[in-house]
PDB file of C-alpha atoms in Angstrom:
ATOM      1  CA  MET A   1      36.652 -32.985 -35.534  1.00  0.00           C
ATOM      2  CA  PRO A   2      35.437 -31.520 -32.929  1.00  0.00           C
ATOM      3  CA  ASN A   3      38.469 -31.254 -31.634  1.00  0.00           C
ATOM      4  CA  ASN A   4      39.919 -29.504 -34.786  1.00  0.00           C
ATOM      5  CA  GLN A   5      37.922 -26.798 -35.138  1.00  0.00           C
ATOM      6  CA  THR A   6      37.648 -26.061 -31.238  1.00  0.00           C
ATOM      7  CA  ARG A   7      42.058 -25.348 -31.776  1.00  0.00           C
ATOM      8  CA  ARG A   8      41.294 -23.663 -34.590  1.00  0.00           C
ATOM      9  CA  LEU A   9      39.166 -21.117 -32.607  1.00  0.00           C
ATOM     10  CA  ALA A  10      41.421 -21.092 -29.503  1.00  0.00           C
ATOM     11  CA  HIS A  11      45.266 -20.572 -32.174  1.00  0.00           C
ATOM     12  CA  GLY A  12      42.703 -17.715 -33.812  1.00  0.00           C
ATOM     13  CA  ALA A  13      41.429 -16.331 -30.912  1.00  0.00           C
ATOM     14  CA  MET A  14      45.301 -16.303 -29.345  1.00  0.00           C
ATOM     15  CA  MET A  15      46.718 -14.526 -32.454  1.00  0.00           C
ATOM     16  CA  ILE A  16      43.741 -11.848 -32.743  1.00  0.00           C
ATOM     17  CA  ALA A  17      44.994 -11.196 -29.096  1.00  0.00           C
ATOM     18  CA  LEU A  18      48.193 -10.720 -30.279  1.00  0.00           C
ATOM     19  CA  PHE A  19      48.137  -9.031 -33.046  1.00  0.00           C
ATOM     20  CA  THR A  20      45.951  -6.357 -30.994  1.00  0.00           C
ATOM     21  CA  ILE A  21      48.844  -6.340 -28.688  1.00  0.00           C
ATOM     22  CA  PHE A  22      50.977  -5.420 -31.231  1.00  0.00           C
ATOM     23  CA  ILE A  23      49.539  -2.968 -32.898  1.00  0.00           C
ATOM     24  CA  ALA A  24      48.497  -1.108 -30.123  1.00  0.00           C
ATOM     25  CA  ILE A  25      51.924  -1.457 -29.061  1.00  0.00           C
ATOM     26  CA  ALA A  26      53.388  -0.157 -32.864  1.00  0.00           C
ATOM     27  CA  PHE A  27      50.759   2.628 -32.296  1.00  0.00           C
ATOM     28  CA  TYR A  28      51.164   3.805 -28.924  1.00  0.00           C
ATOM     29  CA  VAL A  29      54.173   2.568 -27.465  1.00  0.00           C
ATOM     30  CA  PRO A  30      57.316   5.020 -28.498  1.00  0.00           C
ATOM     31  CA  ILE A  31      60.495   2.968 -27.736  1.00  0.00           C
ATOM     32  CA  ILE A  32      59.508  -0.039 -28.959  1.00  0.00           C
ATOM     33  CA  SER A  33      57.063   1.010 -31.673  1.00  0.00           C
ATOM     34  CA  LEU A  34      59.202   0.120 -34.427  1.00  0.00           C
ATOM     35  CA  ILE A  35      60.312  -3.467 -33.041  1.00  0.00           C
ATOM     36  CA  ALA A  36      55.967  -3.736 -32.615  1.00  0.00           C
ATOM     37  CA  THR A  37      55.772  -2.946 -36.316  1.00  0.00           C
ATOM     38  CA  LEU A  38      57.899  -5.372 -38.199  1.00  0.00           C
ATOM     39  CA  PHE A  39      56.599  -8.164 -36.034  1.00  0.00           C
ATOM     40  CA  ALA A  40      53.058  -6.814 -36.279  1.00  0.00           C
ATOM     41  CA  PRO A  41      51.794  -9.708 -39.229  1.00  0.00           C
ATOM     42  CA  LEU A  42      53.388 -12.597 -37.326  1.00  0.00           C
ATOM     43  CA  PRO A  43      50.397 -13.501 -35.346  1.00  0.00           C
ATOM     44  CA  LEU A  44      48.278 -14.167 -38.143  1.00  0.00           C
ATOM     45  CA  ALA A  45      50.638 -14.904 -40.652  1.00  0.00           C
ATOM     46  CA  TRP A  46      51.379 -17.928 -38.666  1.00  0.00           C
ATOM     47  CA  TYR A  47      47.739 -18.620 -38.139  1.00  0.00           C
ATOM     48  CA  SER A  48      47.142 -18.482 -42.195  1.00  0.00           C
ATOM     49  CA  ALA A  49      50.495 -20.407 -42.636  1.00  0.00           C
ATOM     50  CA  LYS A  50      48.661 -23.255 -39.966  1.00  0.00           C
ATOM     51  CA  TYR A  51      44.643 -23.250 -41.191  1.00  0.00           C
ATOM     52  CA  ASP A  52      42.718 -22.685 -44.857  1.00  0.00           C
ATOM     53  CA  ARG A  53      41.990 -19.271 -46.400  1.00  0.00           C
ATOM     54  CA  SER A  54      38.775 -18.175 -45.395  1.00  0.00           C
ATOM     55  CA  SER A  55      39.297 -18.931 -41.659  1.00  0.00           C
ATOM     56  CA  SER A  56      42.829 -16.754 -42.206  1.00  0.00           C
ATOM     57  CA  ILE A  57      40.586 -14.374 -43.735  1.00  0.00           C
ATOM     58  CA  PHE A  58      37.979 -14.390 -41.155  1.00  0.00           C
ATOM     59  CA  VAL A  59      40.460 -13.976 -38.064  1.00  0.00           C
ATOM     60  CA  ALA A  60      42.254 -11.027 -39.490  1.00  0.00           C
ATOM     61  CA  ILE A  61      38.587  -9.354 -40.348  1.00  0.00           C
ATOM     62  CA  ILE A  62      38.024  -9.977 -36.766  1.00  0.00           C
ATOM     63  CA  ALA A  63      41.199  -8.815 -35.612  1.00  0.00           C
ATOM     64  CA  CYS A  64      41.302  -5.540 -37.446  1.00  0.00           C
ATOM     65  CA  ILE A  65      37.300  -5.416 -36.260  1.00  0.00           C
ATOM     66  CA  VAL A  66      39.209  -5.735 -32.157  1.00  0.00           C
ATOM     67  CA  THR A  67      41.383  -3.254 -33.388  1.00  0.00           C
ATOM     68  CA  PHE A  68      39.241  -0.903 -34.122  1.00  0.00           C
ATOM     69  CA  PHE A  69      37.622  -0.648 -30.915  1.00  0.00           C
ATOM     70  CA  PHE A  70      40.692  -0.552 -28.972  1.00  0.00           C
ATOM     71  CA  GLY A  71      42.269   2.272 -30.999  1.00  0.00           C
ATOM     72  CA  GLY A  72      39.287   3.775 -33.801  1.00  0.00           C
ATOM     73  CA  LEU A  73      39.164   5.120 -36.736  1.00  0.00           C
ATOM     74  CA  LEU A  74      43.187   5.858 -36.911  1.00  0.00           C
ATOM     75  CA  ILE A  75      44.845   2.966 -36.144  1.00  0.00           C
ATOM     76  CA  LEU A  76      41.839   1.486 -38.176  1.00  0.00           C
ATOM     77  CA  PRO A  77      44.541   1.691 -41.751  1.00  0.00           C
ATOM     78  CA  PHE A  78      47.593   1.013 -39.848  1.00  0.00           C
ATOM     79  CA  SER A  79      45.876  -2.998 -39.068  1.00  0.00           C
ATOM     80  CA  LEU A  80      44.437  -4.021 -42.602  1.00  0.00           C
ATOM     81  CA  ILE A  81      47.571  -3.235 -44.290  1.00  0.00           C
ATOM     82  CA  TYR A  82      48.879  -5.400 -41.503  1.00  0.00           C
ATOM     83  CA  ALA A  83      46.299  -8.228 -41.218  1.00  0.00           C
ATOM     84  CA  ALA A  84      46.659  -8.821 -45.448  1.00  0.00           C
ATOM     85  CA  VAL A  85      49.947  -8.884 -45.131  1.00  0.00           C
ATOM     86  CA  GLY A  86      50.089 -11.864 -42.845  1.00  0.00           C
ATOM     87  CA  VAL A  87      46.952 -13.668 -44.445  1.00  0.00           C
ATOM     88  CA  VAL A  88      48.921 -13.109 -47.520  1.00  0.00           C
ATOM     89  CA  ILE A  89      52.109 -14.356 -45.962  1.00  0.00           C
ATOM     90  CA  GLY A  90      50.890 -16.782 -44.253  1.00  0.00           C
ATOM     91  CA  ASP A  91      48.913 -18.339 -47.631  1.00  0.00           C
ATOM     92  CA  GLY A  92      52.122 -18.517 -49.021  1.00  0.00           C
ATOM     93  CA  LEU A  93      53.695 -20.406 -46.923  1.00  0.00           C
ATOM     94  CA  ARG A  94      50.838 -22.847 -46.885  1.00  0.00           C
ATOM     95  CA  LEU A  95      51.087 -23.424 -50.251  1.00  0.00           C
ATOM     96  CA  LYS A  96      54.314 -23.948 -50.611  1.00  0.00           C
ATOM     97  CA  LYS A  97      55.579 -21.257 -52.355  1.00  0.00           C
ATOM     98  CA  SER A  98      58.317 -19.707 -53.215  1.00  0.00           C
ATOM     99  CA  LYS A  99      60.032 -16.428 -51.283  1.00  0.00           C
ATOM    100  CA  ILE A 100      59.955 -14.606 -54.734  1.00  0.00           C
ATOM    101  CA  TYR A 101      56.140 -15.324 -54.528  1.00  0.00           C
ATOM    102  CA  LEU A 102      55.664 -14.281 -51.716  1.00  0.00           C
ATOM    103  CA  PHE A 103      58.022 -11.129 -52.065  1.00  0.00           C
ATOM    104  CA  MET A 104      55.464 -10.213 -55.221  1.00  0.00           C
ATOM    105  CA  SER A 105      52.913 -10.992 -53.028  1.00  0.00           C
ATOM    106  CA  THR A 106      53.152  -9.259 -49.929  1.00  0.00           C
ATOM    107  CA  GLY A 107      54.507  -6.001 -52.294  1.00  0.00           C
ATOM    108  CA  ILE A 108      51.167  -6.276 -54.088  1.00  0.00           C
ATOM    109  CA  ALA A 109      49.743  -6.847 -51.121  1.00  0.00           C
ATOM    110  CA  VAL A 110      50.664  -3.584 -49.256  1.00  0.00           C
ATOM    111  CA  LEU A 111      49.876  -1.420 -52.361  1.00  0.00           C
ATOM    112  CA  MET A 112      46.836  -3.119 -52.926  1.00  0.00           C
ATOM    113  CA  THR A 113      45.536  -1.825 -49.406  1.00  0.00           C
ATOM    114  CA  PHE A 114      46.968   1.622 -49.310  1.00  0.00           C
ATOM    115  CA  ALA A 115      45.723   2.254 -52.927  1.00  0.00           C
ATOM    116  CA  ILE A 116      41.640   1.322 -51.423  1.00  0.00           C
ATOM    117  CA  GLN A 117      42.349   3.445 -48.181  1.00  0.00           C
ATOM    118  CA  TYR A 118      43.914   6.592 -50.686  1.00  0.00           C
ATOM    119  CA  VAL A 119      40.450   5.949 -52.336  1.00  0.00           C
ATOM    120  CA  ILE A 120      38.368   5.966 -49.126  1.00  0.00           C
ATOM    121  CA  SER A 121      40.223   8.646 -48.056  1.00  0.00           C
ATOM    122  CA  LEU A 122      40.144  10.768 -51.219  1.00  0.00           C
ATOM    123  CA  LYS A 123      36.109   9.926 -51.690  1.00  0.00           C
ATOM    124  CA  LEU A 124      34.489   9.668 -49.004  1.00  0.00           C
ATOM    125  CA  PHE A 125      36.498  12.404 -46.553  1.00  0.00           C
ATOM    126  CA  GLU A 126      37.636  14.124 -49.088  1.00  0.00           C
ATOM    127  CA  THR A 127      41.087  14.250 -47.961  1.00  0.00           C
ATOM    128  CA  ASP A 128      44.110  13.800 -50.516  1.00  0.00           C
ATOM    129  CA  PHE A 129      46.921  12.999 -47.680  1.00  0.00           C
ATOM    130  CA  ILE A 130      49.944  13.103 -50.428  1.00  0.00           C
ATOM    131  CA  GLN A 131      49.233  16.513 -51.843  1.00  0.00           C
ATOM    132  CA  GLU A 132      48.729  17.288 -48.375  1.00  0.00           C
ATOM    133  CA  PHE A 133      52.153  15.610 -47.755  1.00  0.00           C
ATOM    134  CA  MET A 134      53.566  17.118 -50.802  1.00  0.00           C
ATOM    135  CA  GLN A 135      51.966  20.420 -50.791  1.00  0.00           C
ATOM    136  CA  LEU A 136      54.158  20.509 -46.809  1.00  0.00           C
ATOM    137  CA  MET A 137      57.063  20.243 -48.003  1.00  0.00           C
ATOM    138  CA  ARG A 138      56.741  22.890 -50.648  1.00  0.00           C
ATOM    139  CA  GLU A 139      56.050  25.085 -48.331  1.00  0.00           C
ATOM    140  CA  SER A 140      58.559  23.664 -45.201  1.00  0.00           C
ATOM    141  CA  TYR A 141      60.903  23.927 -47.953  1.00  0.00           C
ATOM    142  CA  THR A 142      60.548  27.658 -49.151  1.00  0.00           C
ATOM    143  CA  LYS A 143      60.481  28.786 -45.410  1.00  0.00           C
ATOM    144  CA  THR A 144      64.083  27.268 -45.131  1.00  0.00           C
ATOM    145  CA  MET A 145      65.049  28.294 -48.156  1.00  0.00           C
ATOM    146  CA  GLU A 146      63.671  32.085 -46.903  1.00  0.00           C
ATOM    147  CA  LEU A 147      65.549  31.546 -43.620  1.00  0.00           C
ATOM    148  CA  SER A 148      68.335  30.382 -45.415  1.00  0.00           C
ATOM    149  CA  GLU A 149      68.587  34.059 -47.939  1.00  0.00           C
ATOM    150  CA  ASN A 150      67.575  36.136 -44.550  1.00  0.00           C
ATOM    151  CA  LEU A 151      70.652  34.622 -42.691  1.00  0.00           C
ATOM    152  CA  THR A 152      73.467  34.249 -45.637  1.00  0.00           C
ATOM    153  CA  GLY A 153      72.763  36.668 -48.132  1.00  0.00           C
ATOM    154  CA  GLN A 154      72.654  34.725 -51.322  1.00  0.00           C
ATOM    155  CA  THR A 155      69.470  33.452 -52.917  1.00  0.00           C
ATOM    156  CA  ALA A 156      69.820  29.091 -53.275  1.00  0.00           C
ATOM    157  CA  ALA A 157      67.882  28.192 -55.414  1.00  0.00           C
ATOM    158  CA  ASN A 158      65.404  30.444 -57.623  1.00  0.00           C
ATOM    159  CA  GLN A 159      61.132  29.593 -57.076  1.00  0.00           C
ATOM    160  CA  GLN A 160      61.114  28.139 -61.190  1.00  0.00           C
ATOM    161  CA  MET A 161      63.872  25.541 -59.617  1.00  0.00           C
ATOM    162  CA  LEU A 162      61.585  24.602 -56.600  1.00  0.00           C
ATOM    163  CA  ASN A 163      58.495  24.390 -58.953  1.00  0.00           C
ATOM    164  CA  VAL A 164      60.308  22.620 -61.383  1.00  0.00           C
ATOM    165  CA  MET A 165      61.763  19.937 -58.401  1.00  0.00           C
ATOM    166  CA  PHE A 166      58.218  19.376 -56.673  1.00  0.00           C
ATOM    167  CA  ASP A 167      56.354  19.230 -60.385  1.00  0.00           C
ATOM    168  CA  THR A 168      59.250  15.905 -60.812  1.00  0.00           C
ATOM    169  CA  MET A 169      58.452  14.235 -57.328  1.00  0.00           C
ATOM    170  CA  GLU A 170      55.100  14.925 -57.390  1.00  0.00           C
ATOM    171  CA  ALA A 171      54.995  13.511 -61.027  1.00  0.00           C
ATOM    172  CA  ALA A 172      56.919  10.186 -59.333  1.00  0.00           C
ATOM    173  CA  ILE A 173      55.066   9.778 -56.388  1.00  0.00           C
ATOM    174  CA  PRO A 174      53.430   5.846 -58.239  1.00  0.00           C
ATOM    175  CA  ALA A 175      56.747   4.756 -58.715  1.00  0.00           C
ATOM    176  CA  THR A 176      57.988   5.801 -55.159  1.00  0.00           C
ATOM    177  CA  ILE A 177      54.981   4.407 -53.445  1.00  0.00           C
ATOM    178  CA  THR A 178      55.402   1.332 -55.688  1.00  0.00           C
ATOM    179  CA  MET A 179      59.206   1.509 -54.453  1.00  0.00           C
ATOM    180  CA  GLY A 180      58.161   1.771 -50.731  1.00  0.00           C
ATOM    181  CA  ALA A 181      55.499  -0.445 -50.348  1.00  0.00           C
ATOM    182  CA  PHE A 182      58.312  -3.581 -52.000  1.00  0.00           C
ATOM    183  CA  PHE A 183      60.986  -2.689 -49.724  1.00  0.00           C
ATOM    184  CA  PHE A 184      58.825  -2.271 -46.866  1.00  0.00           C
ATOM    185  CA  ALA A 185      57.892  -5.699 -48.180  1.00  0.00           C
ATOM    186  CA  PHE A 186      61.346  -6.835 -48.242  1.00  0.00           C
ATOM    187  CA  ILE A 187      61.897  -5.353 -44.608  1.00  0.00           C
ATOM    188  CA  LEU A 188      58.732  -7.490 -43.176  1.00  0.00           C
ATOM    189  CA  ILE A 189      59.532 -11.128 -45.260  1.00  0.00           C
ATOM    190  CA  SER A 190      63.029 -10.832 -43.681  1.00  0.00           C
ATOM    191  CA  THR A 191      62.397 -10.162 -40.107  1.00  0.00           C
ATOM    192  CA  ASN A 192      59.146 -12.219 -39.449  1.00  0.00           C
ATOM    193  CA  LEU A 193      60.475 -15.868 -42.245  1.00  0.00           C
ATOM    194  CA  PRO A 194      62.994 -16.523 -39.442  1.00  0.00           C
ATOM    195  CA  MET A 195      60.677 -16.025 -36.393  1.00  0.00           C
ATOM    196  CA  LEU A 196      57.883 -18.274 -38.244  1.00  0.00           C
ATOM    197  CA  LYS A 197      60.627 -20.312 -38.609  1.00  0.00           C
ATOM    198  CA  ARG A 198      61.511 -20.741 -34.793  1.00  0.00           C
ATOM    199  CA  LEU A 199      57.546 -21.786 -34.771  1.00  0.00           C
ATOM    200  CA  GLY A 200      57.935 -24.639 -36.520  1.00  0.00           C
ATOM    201  CA  ILE A 201      56.795 -23.298 -40.450  1.00  0.00           C
ATOM    202  CA  ASN A 202      58.930 -24.801 -43.208  1.00  0.00           C
ATOM    203  CA  VAL A 203      60.166 -21.163 -44.415  1.00  0.00           C
ATOM    204  CA  PRO A 204      61.773 -20.709 -48.296  1.00  0.00           C
ATOM    205  CA  LYS A 205      64.664 -18.683 -49.218  1.00  0.00           C
ATOM    206  CA  PHE A 206      65.633 -16.566 -51.692  1.00  0.00           C
ATOM    207  CA  ARG A 207      68.049 -17.823 -54.374  1.00  0.00           C
ATOM    208  CA  ALA A 208      71.523 -16.412 -53.918  1.00  0.00           C
ATOM    209  CA  PHE A 209      71.819 -12.709 -54.875  1.00  0.00           C
ATOM    210  CA  LYS A 210      74.624 -12.964 -57.034  1.00  0.00           C
ATOM    211  CA  ASN A 211      72.587 -15.741 -58.871  1.00  0.00           C
ATOM    212  CA  MET A 212      69.908 -13.090 -59.058  1.00  0.00           C
ATOM    213  CA  ARG A 213      68.589 -12.650 -63.126  1.00  0.00           C
ATOM    214  CA  MET A 214      65.783 -10.123 -64.190  1.00  0.00           C
ATOM    215  CA  PRO A 215      63.260 -10.789 -67.049  1.00  0.00           C
ATOM    216  CA  LYS A 216      64.768  -9.871 -70.324  1.00  0.00           C
ATOM    217  CA  ALA A 217      61.444  -8.453 -70.704  1.00  0.00           C
ATOM    218  CA  VAL A 218      62.981  -5.726 -67.710  1.00  0.00           C
ATOM    219  CA  LEU A 219      65.438  -4.792 -70.526  1.00  0.00           C
ATOM    220  CA  TRP A 220      62.954  -4.743 -73.341  1.00  0.00           C
ATOM    221  CA  TYR A 221      60.680  -2.328 -71.363  1.00  0.00           C
ATOM    222  CA  TYR A 222      63.682  -0.072 -70.590  1.00  0.00           C
ATOM    223  CA  LEU A 223      64.625   0.330 -74.353  1.00  0.00           C
ATOM    224  CA  ILE A 224      61.186   1.371 -75.216  1.00  0.00           C
ATOM    225  CA  VAL A 225      61.204   3.658 -72.114  1.00  0.00           C
ATOM    226  CA  LEU A 226      64.161   5.034 -73.572  1.00  0.00           C
ATOM    227  CA  SER A 227      63.056   4.984 -77.160  1.00  0.00           C
ATOM    228  CA  ILE A 228      59.820   7.392 -75.599  1.00  0.00           C
ATOM    229  CA  ASN A 229      62.102  10.143 -73.946  1.00  0.00           C
ATOM    230  CA  LEU A 230      64.843  10.758 -76.583  1.00  0.00           C
ATOM    231  CA  PHE A 231      62.491  10.592 -80.157  1.00  0.00           C
ATOM    232  CA  ILE A 232      59.464  11.988 -78.797  1.00  0.00           C
ATOM    233  CA  SER A 233      59.911  13.541 -75.432  1.00  0.00           C
ATOM    234  CA  PRO A 234      56.869  13.919 -73.815  1.00  0.00           C
ATOM    235  CA  GLU A 235      55.797  17.193 -72.686  1.00  0.00           C
ATOM    236  CA  THR A 236      56.287  18.283 -68.789  1.00  0.00           C
ATOM    237  CA  GLY A 237      53.271  17.529 -67.111  1.00  0.00           C
ATOM    238  CA  THR A 238      51.375  15.055 -69.295  1.00  0.00           C
ATOM    239  CA  ALA A 239      49.991  11.297 -68.920  1.00  0.00           C
ATOM    240  CA  LEU A 240      52.781  10.327 -71.147  1.00  0.00           C
ATOM    241  CA  TYR A 241      55.565  12.355 -68.998  1.00  0.00           C
ATOM    242  CA  VAL A 242      54.522  11.091 -66.011  1.00  0.00           C
ATOM    243  CA  ILE A 243      54.208   7.116 -67.047  1.00  0.00           C
ATOM    244  CA  CYS A 244      57.707   7.263 -68.619  1.00  0.00           C
ATOM    245  CA  LEU A 245      59.129   8.853 -65.357  1.00  0.00           C
ATOM    246  CA  ASN A 246      57.972   6.582 -62.901  1.00  0.00           C
ATOM    247  CA  PHE A 247      58.572   3.732 -65.378  1.00  0.00           C
ATOM    248  CA  SER A 248      61.915   4.904 -65.556  1.00  0.00           C
ATOM    249  CA  LEU A 249      62.646   4.852 -61.809  1.00  0.00           C
ATOM    250  CA  VAL A 250      61.514   1.760 -61.289  1.00  0.00           C
ATOM    251  CA  LEU A 251      64.065   0.525 -64.097  1.00  0.00           C
ATOM    252  CA  TRP A 252      66.858   2.449 -63.489  1.00  0.00           C
ATOM    253  CA  LEU A 253      66.091   0.373 -60.017  1.00  0.00           C
ATOM    254  CA  LEU A 254      65.725  -3.556 -61.014  1.00  0.00           C
ATOM    255  CA  LEU A 255      68.740  -2.733 -63.612  1.00  0.00           C
ATOM    256  CA  THR A 256      70.661  -1.149 -61.081  1.00  0.00           C
ATOM    257  CA  LEU A 257      69.847  -4.426 -58.587  1.00  0.00           C
ATOM    258  CA  GLN A 258      71.198  -6.427 -61.479  1.00  0.00           C
ATOM    259  CA  GLY A 259      74.855  -4.476 -61.802  1.00  0.00           C
ATOM    260  CA  ILE A 260      74.989  -5.231 -58.339  1.00  0.00           C
ATOM    261  CA  SER A 261      74.247  -8.788 -58.512  1.00  0.00           C
ATOM    262  CA  PHE A 262      76.686  -8.983 -61.375  1.00  0.00           C
ATOM    263  CA  VAL A 263      79.450  -7.889 -59.798  1.00  0.00           C
ATOM    264  CA  HIS A 264      78.612  -9.972 -56.502  1.00  0.00           C
ATOM    265  CA  TYR A 265      78.968 -12.775 -59.597  1.00  0.00           C
ATOM    266  CA  VAL A 266      82.035 -11.329 -61.009  1.00  0.00           C
ATOM    267  CA  LEU A 267      84.012 -10.743 -57.293  1.00  0.00           C
ATOM    268  CA  ASP A 268      82.730 -14.520 -56.665  1.00  0.00           C
ATOM    269  CA  ALA A 269      83.896 -16.226 -59.471  1.00  0.00           C
ATOM    270  CA  TYR A 270      87.073 -14.583 -58.557  1.00  0.00           C
ATOM    271  CA  THR A 271      87.509 -15.550 -54.601  1.00  0.00           C
ATOM    272  CA  ALA A 272      87.616 -11.607 -53.865  1.00  0.00           C
ATOM    273  CA  PRO A 273      87.191 -10.848 -50.465  1.00  0.00           C
ATOM    274  CA  PRO A 274      83.739 -10.095 -48.735  1.00  0.00           C
ATOM    275  CA  PHE A 275      83.654  -6.646 -47.563  1.00  0.00           C
ATOM    276  CA  LEU A 276      84.409  -6.139 -51.828  1.00  0.00           C
ATOM    277  CA  LYS A 277      80.472  -7.207 -52.046  1.00  0.00           C
ATOM    278  CA  VAL A 278      79.405  -4.614 -49.639  1.00  0.00           C
ATOM    279  CA  LEU A 279      81.598  -1.635 -50.937  1.00  0.00           C
ATOM    280  CA  ALA A 280      80.781  -2.417 -54.452  1.00  0.00           C
ATOM    281  CA  THR A 281      76.813  -2.279 -52.611  1.00  0.00           C
ATOM    282  CA  ILE A 282      77.671   0.925 -51.237  1.00  0.00           C
ATOM    283  CA  MET A 283      79.439   2.326 -54.823  1.00  0.00           C
ATOM    284  CA  ALA A 284      76.353   1.713 -56.412  1.00  0.00           C
ATOM    285  CA  ILE A 285      75.196   4.713 -54.913  1.00  0.00           C
ATOM    286  CA  PRO A 286      76.429   7.473 -56.540  1.00  0.00           C
ATOM    287  CA  LEU A 287      77.398   5.241 -59.457  1.00  0.00           C
ATOM    288  CA  TYR A 288      73.712   3.669 -60.196  1.00  0.00           C
ATOM    289  CA  SER A 289      73.871   5.181 -64.312  1.00  0.00           C
ATOM    290  CA  PHE A 290      77.315   2.615 -64.630  1.00  0.00           C
ATOM    291  CA  PHE A 291      75.820  -0.544 -62.068  1.00  0.00           C
ATOM    292  CA  VAL A 292      72.442   0.874 -64.766  1.00  0.00           C
ATOM    293  CA  LEU A 293      74.747  -0.235 -67.084  1.00  0.00           C
ATOM    294  CA  LEU A 294      76.006  -3.459 -66.580  1.00  0.00           C
ATOM    295  CA  GLY A 295      72.731  -4.142 -65.945  1.00  0.00           C
ATOM    296  CA  ILE A 296      72.141  -4.468 -69.497  1.00  0.00           C
ATOM    297  CA  PHE A 297      75.335  -6.036 -70.486  1.00  0.00           C
ATOM    298  CA  ASP A 298      73.878  -8.705 -67.776  1.00  0.00           C
ATOM    299  CA  LEU A 299      71.103  -9.103 -69.437  1.00  0.00           C
ATOM    300  CA  GLY A 300      71.636  -8.512 -72.904  1.00  0.00           C
ATOM    301  CA  PHE A 301      74.745 -10.813 -73.291  1.00  0.00           C
ATOM    302  CA  ASP A 302      75.889 -14.003 -71.286  1.00  0.00           C
ATOM    303  CA  ILE A 303      78.455 -12.222 -70.025  1.00  0.00           C
ATOM    304  CA  ARG A 304      78.019 -14.888 -66.881  1.00  0.00           C
ATOM    305  CA  SER A 305      78.853 -17.391 -68.872  1.00  0.00           C
ATOM    306  CA  LEU A 306      82.101 -15.864 -70.776  1.00  0.00           C
ATOM    307  CA  ILE A 307      83.888 -15.008 -67.190  1.00  0.00           C
ATOM    308  CA  LYS A 308      83.281 -18.370 -66.230  1.00  0.00           C
ATOM    309  CA  GLY A 309      84.014 -20.202 -69.180  1.00  0.00           C
ATOM    310  CA  LYS A 310      87.465 -18.300 -68.688  1.00  0.00           C
ATOM    311  CA  ILE A 311      88.325 -19.089 -64.670  1.00  0.00           C
ATOM    312  CA  GLN A 312      87.471 -22.601 -65.702  1.00  0.00           C
ATOM    313  CA  LYS A 313      90.546 -22.868 -68.262  1.00  0.00           C
TER     314      LYS A 313
END
């Protein structure tokens, strides 16, 4: 027992040191900061995968405190996000959860830590960095348009159009942050799980993308939001408008992914060349409406069984 406790403390100290180094490199070293940013959760994830949750949380807290002493208040939000991600990934691996569980829990961890930091910034420091960023974008875009008008003598867009565009962007901030958090979580999982596997940790795998099936509830949510937009037409700026806009963005993304998955399934069923899958995925960007429609049909009807039966005949 003392040996186990000593080993746990030694490993914890090592992981705190490694985490601090990764965070410092990511924050201060320009060239290799991207690599350090991707692998910053790795030490705490490895520790959390081997030891119990309470020990992992304690080590993560100490790691954040150490990074605070090294980098001050500016580095603390950065380290909090990566510490939370590391603990969540490692704890999921220790409990032998699926990869989709790791993805969802990591995305939620990123989202929650960001939200907590935003609230703290808003309440304690009276700084709304999201609104400041949007205001900076608005001013930069306005100056760019003025410069373009002075050079060409033509007006690219009037002020009313710009206001509508930026108002829509501001209304869509919740969905944008949510999708960004889960995309970031996917990148972190994709980069750290292979490294954890090399370190002797058993890691799960995603199912093949072609077999991905969203819950049918996604289709019902989409139909509800679509019905509200068609029959109620919420007024711009109202709470219902913001809710519908954000739900629409997230549901469009999910249904687009479902449509891409269906295309991959069909191409694989007909043993098409792999480059066609890549081409179809790229074409989903300009043709997202078509892929949303495919996703709706794929969820609403059992088209895959029909294709499978047709091929078997």
